[in-house]
Tab-separated table of C-alpha atoms (C1' of nucleotides) in Angstrom:
chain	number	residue	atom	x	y	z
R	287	UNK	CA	-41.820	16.377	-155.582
R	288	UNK	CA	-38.211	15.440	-154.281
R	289	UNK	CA	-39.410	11.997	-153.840
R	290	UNK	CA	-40.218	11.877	-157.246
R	291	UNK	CA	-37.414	13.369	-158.582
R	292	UNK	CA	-35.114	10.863	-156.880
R	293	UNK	CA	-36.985	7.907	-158.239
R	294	UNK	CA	-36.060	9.221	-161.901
R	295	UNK	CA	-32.704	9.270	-160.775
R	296	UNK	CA	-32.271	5.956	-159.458
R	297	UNK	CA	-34.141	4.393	-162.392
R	298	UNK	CA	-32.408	6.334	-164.975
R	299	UNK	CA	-29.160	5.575	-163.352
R	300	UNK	CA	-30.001	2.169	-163.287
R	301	UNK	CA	-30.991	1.547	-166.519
R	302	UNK	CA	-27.808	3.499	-167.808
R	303	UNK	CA	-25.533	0.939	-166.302
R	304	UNK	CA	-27.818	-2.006	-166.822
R	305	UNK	CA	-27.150	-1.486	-170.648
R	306	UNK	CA	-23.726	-1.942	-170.028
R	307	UNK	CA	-23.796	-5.454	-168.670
R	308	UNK	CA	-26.284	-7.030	-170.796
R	309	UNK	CA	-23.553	-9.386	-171.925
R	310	UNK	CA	-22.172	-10.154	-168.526
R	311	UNK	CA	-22.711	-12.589	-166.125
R	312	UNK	CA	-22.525	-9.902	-163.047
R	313	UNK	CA	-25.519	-8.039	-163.659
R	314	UNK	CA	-26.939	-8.365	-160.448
R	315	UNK	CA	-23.930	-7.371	-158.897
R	316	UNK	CA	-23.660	-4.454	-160.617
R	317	UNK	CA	-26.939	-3.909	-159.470
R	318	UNK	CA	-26.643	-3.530	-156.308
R	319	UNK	CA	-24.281	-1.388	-156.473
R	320	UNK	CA	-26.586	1.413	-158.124
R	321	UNK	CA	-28.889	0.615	-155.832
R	322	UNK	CA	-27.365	1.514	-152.791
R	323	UNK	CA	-29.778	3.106	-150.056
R	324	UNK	CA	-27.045	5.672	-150.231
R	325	UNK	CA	-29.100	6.955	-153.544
R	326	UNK	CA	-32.130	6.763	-152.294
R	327	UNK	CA	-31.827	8.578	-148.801
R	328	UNK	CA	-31.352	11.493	-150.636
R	329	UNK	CA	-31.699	15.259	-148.689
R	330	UNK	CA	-31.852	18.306	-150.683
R	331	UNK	CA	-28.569	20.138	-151.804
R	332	UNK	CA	-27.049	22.188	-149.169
R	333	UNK	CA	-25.493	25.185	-150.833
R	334	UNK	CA	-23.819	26.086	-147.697
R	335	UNK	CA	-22.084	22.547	-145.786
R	336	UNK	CA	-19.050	24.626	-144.626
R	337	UNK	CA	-18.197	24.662	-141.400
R	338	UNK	CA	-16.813	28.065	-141.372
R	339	UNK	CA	-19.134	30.989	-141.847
R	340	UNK	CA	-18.908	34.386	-144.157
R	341	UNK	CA	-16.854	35.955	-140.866
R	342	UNK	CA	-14.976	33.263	-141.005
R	343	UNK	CA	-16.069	31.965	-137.683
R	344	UNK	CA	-16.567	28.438	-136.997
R	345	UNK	CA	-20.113	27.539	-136.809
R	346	UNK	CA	-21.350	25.785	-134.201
R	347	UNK	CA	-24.680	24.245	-134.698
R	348	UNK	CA	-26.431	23.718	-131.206
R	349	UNK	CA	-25.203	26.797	-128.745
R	350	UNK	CA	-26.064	27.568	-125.757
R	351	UNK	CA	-28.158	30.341	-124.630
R	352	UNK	CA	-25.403	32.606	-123.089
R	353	UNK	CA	-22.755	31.744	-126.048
R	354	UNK	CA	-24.971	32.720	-128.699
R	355	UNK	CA	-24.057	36.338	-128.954
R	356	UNK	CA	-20.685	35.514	-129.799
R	357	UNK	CA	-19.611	32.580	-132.079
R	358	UNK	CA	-16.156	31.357	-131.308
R	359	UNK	CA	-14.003	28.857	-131.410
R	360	UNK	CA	-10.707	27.168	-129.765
R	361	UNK	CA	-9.360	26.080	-133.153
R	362	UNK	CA	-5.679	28.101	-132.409
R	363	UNK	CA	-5.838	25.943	-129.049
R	364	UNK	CA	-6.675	22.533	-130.198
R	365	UNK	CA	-4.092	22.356	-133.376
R	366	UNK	CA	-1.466	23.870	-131.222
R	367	UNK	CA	0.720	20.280	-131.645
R	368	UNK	CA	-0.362	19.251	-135.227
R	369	UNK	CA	-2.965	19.092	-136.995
R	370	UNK	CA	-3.392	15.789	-138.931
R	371	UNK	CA	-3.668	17.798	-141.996
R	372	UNK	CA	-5.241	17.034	-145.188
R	373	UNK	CA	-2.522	18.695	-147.601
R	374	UNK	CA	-3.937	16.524	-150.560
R	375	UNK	CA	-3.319	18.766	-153.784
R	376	UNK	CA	-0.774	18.420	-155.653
R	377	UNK	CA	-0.251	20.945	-158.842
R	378	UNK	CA	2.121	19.400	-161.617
R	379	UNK	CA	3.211	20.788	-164.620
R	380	UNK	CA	-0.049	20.026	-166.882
R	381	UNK	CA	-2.886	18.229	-164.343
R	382	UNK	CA	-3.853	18.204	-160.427
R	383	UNK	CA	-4.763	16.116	-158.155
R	384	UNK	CA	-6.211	15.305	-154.914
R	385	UNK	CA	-4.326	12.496	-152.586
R	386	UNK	CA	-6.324	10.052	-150.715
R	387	UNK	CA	-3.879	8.655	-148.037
R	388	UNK	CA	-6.038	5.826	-146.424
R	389	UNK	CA	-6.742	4.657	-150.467
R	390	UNK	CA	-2.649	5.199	-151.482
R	391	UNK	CA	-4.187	6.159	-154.390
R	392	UNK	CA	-5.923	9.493	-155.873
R	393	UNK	CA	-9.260	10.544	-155.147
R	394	UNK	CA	-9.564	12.826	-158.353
R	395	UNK	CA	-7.286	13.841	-160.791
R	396	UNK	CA	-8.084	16.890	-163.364
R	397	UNK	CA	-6.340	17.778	-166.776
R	398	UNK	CA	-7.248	20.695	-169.189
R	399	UNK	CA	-6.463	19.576	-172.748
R	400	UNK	CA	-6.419	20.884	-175.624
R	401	UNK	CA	-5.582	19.803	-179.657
R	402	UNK	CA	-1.843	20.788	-179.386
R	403	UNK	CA	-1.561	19.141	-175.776
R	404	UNK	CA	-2.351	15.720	-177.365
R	405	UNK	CA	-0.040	16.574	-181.057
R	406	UNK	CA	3.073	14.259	-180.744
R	407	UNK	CA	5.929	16.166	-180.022
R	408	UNK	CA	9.439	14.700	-181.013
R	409	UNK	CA	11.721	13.142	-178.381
R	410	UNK	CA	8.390	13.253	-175.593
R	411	UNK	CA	7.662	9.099	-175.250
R	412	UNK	CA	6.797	7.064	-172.785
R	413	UNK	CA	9.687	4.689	-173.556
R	414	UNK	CA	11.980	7.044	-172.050
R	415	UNK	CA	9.864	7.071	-169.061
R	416	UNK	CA	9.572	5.531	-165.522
R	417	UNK	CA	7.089	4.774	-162.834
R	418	UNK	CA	7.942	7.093	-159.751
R	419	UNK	CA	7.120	7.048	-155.937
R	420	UNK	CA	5.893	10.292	-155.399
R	421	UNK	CA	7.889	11.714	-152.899
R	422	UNK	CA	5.888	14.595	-152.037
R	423	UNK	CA	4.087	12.368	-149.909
R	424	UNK	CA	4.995	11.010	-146.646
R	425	UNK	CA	6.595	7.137	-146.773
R	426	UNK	CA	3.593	6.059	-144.816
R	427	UNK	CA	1.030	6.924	-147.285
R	428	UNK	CA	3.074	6.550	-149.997
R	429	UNK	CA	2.643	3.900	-152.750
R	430	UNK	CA	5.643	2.180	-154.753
R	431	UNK	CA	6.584	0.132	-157.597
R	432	UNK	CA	7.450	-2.775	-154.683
R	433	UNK	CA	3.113	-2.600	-153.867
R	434	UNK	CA	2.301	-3.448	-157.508
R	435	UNK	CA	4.989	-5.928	-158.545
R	436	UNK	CA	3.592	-9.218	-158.655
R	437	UNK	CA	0.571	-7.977	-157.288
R	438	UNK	CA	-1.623	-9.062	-160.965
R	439	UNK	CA	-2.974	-5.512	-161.483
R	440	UNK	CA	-1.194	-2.935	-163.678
R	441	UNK	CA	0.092	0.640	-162.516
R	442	UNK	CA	-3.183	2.182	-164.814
R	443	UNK	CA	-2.650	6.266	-165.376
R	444	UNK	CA	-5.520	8.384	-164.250
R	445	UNK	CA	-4.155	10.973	-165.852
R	446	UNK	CA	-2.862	9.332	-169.804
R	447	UNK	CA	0.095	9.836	-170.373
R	448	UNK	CA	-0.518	10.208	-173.952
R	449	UNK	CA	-2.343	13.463	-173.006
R	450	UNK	CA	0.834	15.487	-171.989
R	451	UNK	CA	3.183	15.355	-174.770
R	452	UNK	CA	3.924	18.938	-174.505
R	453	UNK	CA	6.749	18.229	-172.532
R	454	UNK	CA	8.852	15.039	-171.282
R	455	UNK	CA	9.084	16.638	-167.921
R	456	UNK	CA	4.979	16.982	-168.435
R	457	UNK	CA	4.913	13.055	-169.043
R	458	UNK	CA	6.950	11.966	-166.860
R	459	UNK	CA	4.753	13.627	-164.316
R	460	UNK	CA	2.058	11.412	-164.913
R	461	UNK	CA	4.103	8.333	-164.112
R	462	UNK	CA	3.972	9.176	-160.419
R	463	UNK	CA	1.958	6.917	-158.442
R	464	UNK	CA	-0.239	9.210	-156.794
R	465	UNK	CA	-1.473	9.515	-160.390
R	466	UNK	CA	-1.547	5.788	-160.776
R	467	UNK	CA	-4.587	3.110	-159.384
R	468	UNK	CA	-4.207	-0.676	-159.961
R	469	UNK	CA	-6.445	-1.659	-163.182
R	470	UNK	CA	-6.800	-4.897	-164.177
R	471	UNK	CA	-4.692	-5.474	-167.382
R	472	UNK	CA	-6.160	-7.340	-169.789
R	473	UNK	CA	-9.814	-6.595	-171.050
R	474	UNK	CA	-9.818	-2.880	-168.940
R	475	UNK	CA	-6.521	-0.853	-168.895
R	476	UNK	CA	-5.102	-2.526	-172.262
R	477	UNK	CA	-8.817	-2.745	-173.631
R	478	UNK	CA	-11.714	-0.837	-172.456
R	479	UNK	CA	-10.354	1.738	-170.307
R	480	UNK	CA	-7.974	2.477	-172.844
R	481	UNK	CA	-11.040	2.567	-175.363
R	482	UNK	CA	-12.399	5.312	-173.714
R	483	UNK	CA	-8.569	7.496	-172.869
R	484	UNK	CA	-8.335	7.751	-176.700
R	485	UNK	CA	-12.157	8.738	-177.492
R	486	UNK	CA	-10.820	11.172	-175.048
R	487	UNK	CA	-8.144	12.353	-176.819
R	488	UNK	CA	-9.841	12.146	-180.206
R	489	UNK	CA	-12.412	14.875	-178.759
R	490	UNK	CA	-9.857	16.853	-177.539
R	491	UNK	CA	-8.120	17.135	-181.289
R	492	UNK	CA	-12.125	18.476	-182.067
R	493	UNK	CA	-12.976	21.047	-179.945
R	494	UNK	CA	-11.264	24.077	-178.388
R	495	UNK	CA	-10.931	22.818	-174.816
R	496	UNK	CA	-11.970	19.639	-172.718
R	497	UNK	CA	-11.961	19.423	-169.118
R	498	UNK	CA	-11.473	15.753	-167.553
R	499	UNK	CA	-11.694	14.217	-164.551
R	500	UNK	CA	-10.783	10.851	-163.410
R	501	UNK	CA	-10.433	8.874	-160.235
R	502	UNK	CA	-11.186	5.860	-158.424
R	503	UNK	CA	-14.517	4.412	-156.786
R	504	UNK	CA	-14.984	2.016	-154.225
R	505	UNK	CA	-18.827	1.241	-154.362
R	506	UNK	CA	-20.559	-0.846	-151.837
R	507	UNK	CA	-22.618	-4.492	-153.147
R	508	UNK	CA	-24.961	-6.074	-151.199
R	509	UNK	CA	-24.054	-9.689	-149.588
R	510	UNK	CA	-25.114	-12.762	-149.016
R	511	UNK	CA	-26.614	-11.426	-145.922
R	512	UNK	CA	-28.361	-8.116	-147.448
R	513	UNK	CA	-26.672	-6.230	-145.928
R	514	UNK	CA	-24.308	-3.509	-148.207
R	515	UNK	CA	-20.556	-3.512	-147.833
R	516	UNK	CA	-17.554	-2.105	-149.382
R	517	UNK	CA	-15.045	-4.659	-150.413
R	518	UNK	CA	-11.569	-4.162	-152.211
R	519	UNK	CA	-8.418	-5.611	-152.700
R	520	UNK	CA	-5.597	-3.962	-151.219
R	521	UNK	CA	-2.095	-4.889	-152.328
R	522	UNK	CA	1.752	-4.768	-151.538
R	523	UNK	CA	3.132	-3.299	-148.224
R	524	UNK	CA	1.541	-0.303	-148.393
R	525	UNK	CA	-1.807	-1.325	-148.840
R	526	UNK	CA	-3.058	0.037	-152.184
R	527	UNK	CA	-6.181	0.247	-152.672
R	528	UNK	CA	-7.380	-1.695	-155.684
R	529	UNK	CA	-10.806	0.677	-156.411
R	530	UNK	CA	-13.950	-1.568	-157.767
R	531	UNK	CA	-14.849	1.295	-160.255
R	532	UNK	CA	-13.317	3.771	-161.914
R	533	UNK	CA	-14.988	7.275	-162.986
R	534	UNK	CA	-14.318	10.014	-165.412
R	535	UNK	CA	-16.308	13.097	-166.298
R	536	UNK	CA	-15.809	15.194	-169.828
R	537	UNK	CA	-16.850	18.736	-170.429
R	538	UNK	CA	-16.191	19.608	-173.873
R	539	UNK	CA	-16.449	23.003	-175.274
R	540	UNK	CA	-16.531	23.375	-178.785
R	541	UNK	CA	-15.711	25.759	-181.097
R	542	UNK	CA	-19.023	27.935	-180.877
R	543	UNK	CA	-18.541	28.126	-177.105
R	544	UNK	CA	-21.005	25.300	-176.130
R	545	UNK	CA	-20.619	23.398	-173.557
R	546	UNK	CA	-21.077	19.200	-173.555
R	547	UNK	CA	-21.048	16.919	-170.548
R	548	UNK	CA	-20.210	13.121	-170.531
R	549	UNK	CA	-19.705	11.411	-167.120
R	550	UNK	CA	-18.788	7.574	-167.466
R	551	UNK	CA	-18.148	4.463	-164.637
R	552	UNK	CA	-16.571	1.457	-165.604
R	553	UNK	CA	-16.132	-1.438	-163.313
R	554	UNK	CA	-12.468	-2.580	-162.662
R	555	UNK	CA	-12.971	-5.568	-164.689
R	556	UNK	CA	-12.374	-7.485	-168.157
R	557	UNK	CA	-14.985	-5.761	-170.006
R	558	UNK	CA	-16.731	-7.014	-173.387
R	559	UNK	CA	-16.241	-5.139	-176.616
R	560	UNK	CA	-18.924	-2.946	-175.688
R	561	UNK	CA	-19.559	0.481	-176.891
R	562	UNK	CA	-18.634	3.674	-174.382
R	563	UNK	CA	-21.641	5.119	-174.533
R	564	UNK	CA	-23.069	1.778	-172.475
R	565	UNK	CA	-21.031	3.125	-169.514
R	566	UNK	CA	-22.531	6.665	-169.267
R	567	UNK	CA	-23.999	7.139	-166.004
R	568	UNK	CA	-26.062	10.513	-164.625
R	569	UNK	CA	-23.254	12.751	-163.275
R	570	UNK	CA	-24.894	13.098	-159.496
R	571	UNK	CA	-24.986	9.276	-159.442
R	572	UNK	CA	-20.925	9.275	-159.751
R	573	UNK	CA	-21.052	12.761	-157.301
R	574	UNK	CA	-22.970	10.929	-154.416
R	575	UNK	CA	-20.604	8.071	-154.985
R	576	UNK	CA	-17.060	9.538	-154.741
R	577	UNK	CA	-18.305	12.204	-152.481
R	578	UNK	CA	-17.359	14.842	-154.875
R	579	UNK	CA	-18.786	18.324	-157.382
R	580	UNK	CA	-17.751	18.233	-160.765
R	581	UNK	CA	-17.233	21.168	-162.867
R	582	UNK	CA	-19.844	23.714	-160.260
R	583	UNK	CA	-18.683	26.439	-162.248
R	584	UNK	CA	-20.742	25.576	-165.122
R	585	UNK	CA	-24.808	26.246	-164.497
R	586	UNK	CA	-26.353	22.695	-165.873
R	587	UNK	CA	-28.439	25.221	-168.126
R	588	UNK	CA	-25.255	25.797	-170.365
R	589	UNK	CA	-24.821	22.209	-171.534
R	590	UNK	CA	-26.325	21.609	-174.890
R	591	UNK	CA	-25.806	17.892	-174.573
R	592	UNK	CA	-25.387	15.609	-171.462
R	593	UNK	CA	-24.606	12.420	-171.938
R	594	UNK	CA	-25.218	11.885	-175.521
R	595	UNK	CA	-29.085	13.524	-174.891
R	596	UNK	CA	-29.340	16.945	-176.315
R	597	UNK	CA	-30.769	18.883	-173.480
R	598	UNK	CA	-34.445	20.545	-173.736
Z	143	DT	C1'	-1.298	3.200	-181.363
Z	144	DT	C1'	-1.410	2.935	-176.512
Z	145	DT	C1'	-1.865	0.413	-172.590
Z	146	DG	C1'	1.029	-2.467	-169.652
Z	147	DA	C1'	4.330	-6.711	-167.233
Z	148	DT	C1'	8.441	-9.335	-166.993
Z	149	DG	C1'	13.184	-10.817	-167.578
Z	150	DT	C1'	18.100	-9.983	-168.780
DNA sequence: TTTGATGT
């Protein structure tokens, strides 16, 4: 049953991104990348991973016969001098985010928008507008303007900048680099990518609320030796990470209260005019890949539509 | 229109 079920996945996901590369010279490439063992060793959701239990004690998988009465832990003891922490959220005015530090780079970043979030507002342009370091975060993990200059890639937005006109100090948020992942220019942030950041934007002037989410991926591809390995660029001092894919995952609610998902990946590349819909891809596919739950608030029996299929 | 880089 779960075998089978997986199967559909992995062809379905396949296919989906297969469509999008028709044109391109990288299919198999692109190939491998779906096809990752990492899809296909697949164990059935856990609906409880956390390590601390419903008594807030730390769990402790394999005790001993005269510690089992009591579950404890020495957590007070062990952090006593630090803890290397993973403070990664950052709230701004109008989106969040979470910080990878090893990437330099966000792991997700979410925005609520609505049809008066994207209506211009007067005097709130980009023009006026800088890239930031984002000095929230320690000068170690940090990235700056110094990592990307000359480096070929543009400082691409996760979160647009056209989507937070609300307020300048909103905006000028979004210029901070721990909202910003090197994109290649030409053919993906100034083309494709960008394609897709205004279909966003056009939905959101539609409907009464849509939720987005956006970050980077770093997917493995087999090599020469067939073996699978995950490659990337990193550039300037710092070491940014230049991500091989990016993601980003709609839920749209319309007027009527329904709910419609649309998860997309597009490779960090010069794309061909190609049409959006050629870059949906099955939400868990994207989930197993960054690690990460979209939207678990939301029981996959409210969505009407997912990914352009209106659901049974 | 919006996404950027680069040079003065």
């Amino acid at each position: 049953m779960l075998i089978r079920h997986v199967s559909t996945v992995i062809t379905s996901c396949c296919a989906g991104v297969y469509i999008g590369y028709k044109y391109k010279e990288n299919v198999a490439s692109v190939k491998h990348y779906f096809l990752s063992n990492i899809y296909a060793k697949s164990a059935p959701p856990s609906t409880n991973d956390s390590l601390v239990n419903s008594e807030n004690n730390v769990n402790i998988p394999f005790q001993s016969e005269s510690s089992k009465s009591k579950v404890v832990s020495n957590a007070g003891q062990i952090v006593k001098y630090g803890f290397p922490s993973t403070d990664n959220l950052r709230s701004y005015e109008d989106f969040m985010l979470s910080y990878d530090r090893r990437t330099r780079t966000a792991s997700w970043v979410l925005e609520h928008l609505t049809p008066e979030k994207v209506n211009r507002v007067d005097g709130v342009e980009r023009s006026k507008l800088k890239f930031l370091e984002d000095e929230s975060i320690h000068g170690y993990h940090r990235a700056t303007n110094k990592d990307y200059l000359g480096s070929g890639y543009d400082r691409g937005h996760l979160a647009a900048a056209a989507n937070h006109r609300q307020s300048l100090n909103a905006m000028s948020q979004t210029f901070l680099l721990s909202n910003i992942a090197p994109q290649v220019g030409a053919g993906f942030n100034r083309d494709s990518w960008n394609s897709l950041e205004k279909y966003v934007r056009a939905l959101a002037r539609k409907n009464k609320n849509v939720y987005v989410c956006t970050g980077p991926l770093f997917l493995p591809r087999k090599e020469a030796d067939g073996k699978l390995y995950v490659r990337y660029e990193v550039i300037g001092e710092n070491h940014v990470a230049v991500p091989t894919h990016f993601f980003k995952v709609l839920v749209v609610e319309n007027s009527q209260g329904q709910f419609e998902l649309q998860s997309y990946v597009m490779p960090n590349q010069p794309l061909p005019e190609v049409r959006l819909q050629n870059y949906l891809v099955p939400l868990e596919v994207i989930e197993r890949a960054a690690g990460l739950l979209f939207f678990q608030n939301i029981p996959k029996k409210m969505f009407t539509k997912i990914n352009a299929r209106q659901t049974p």
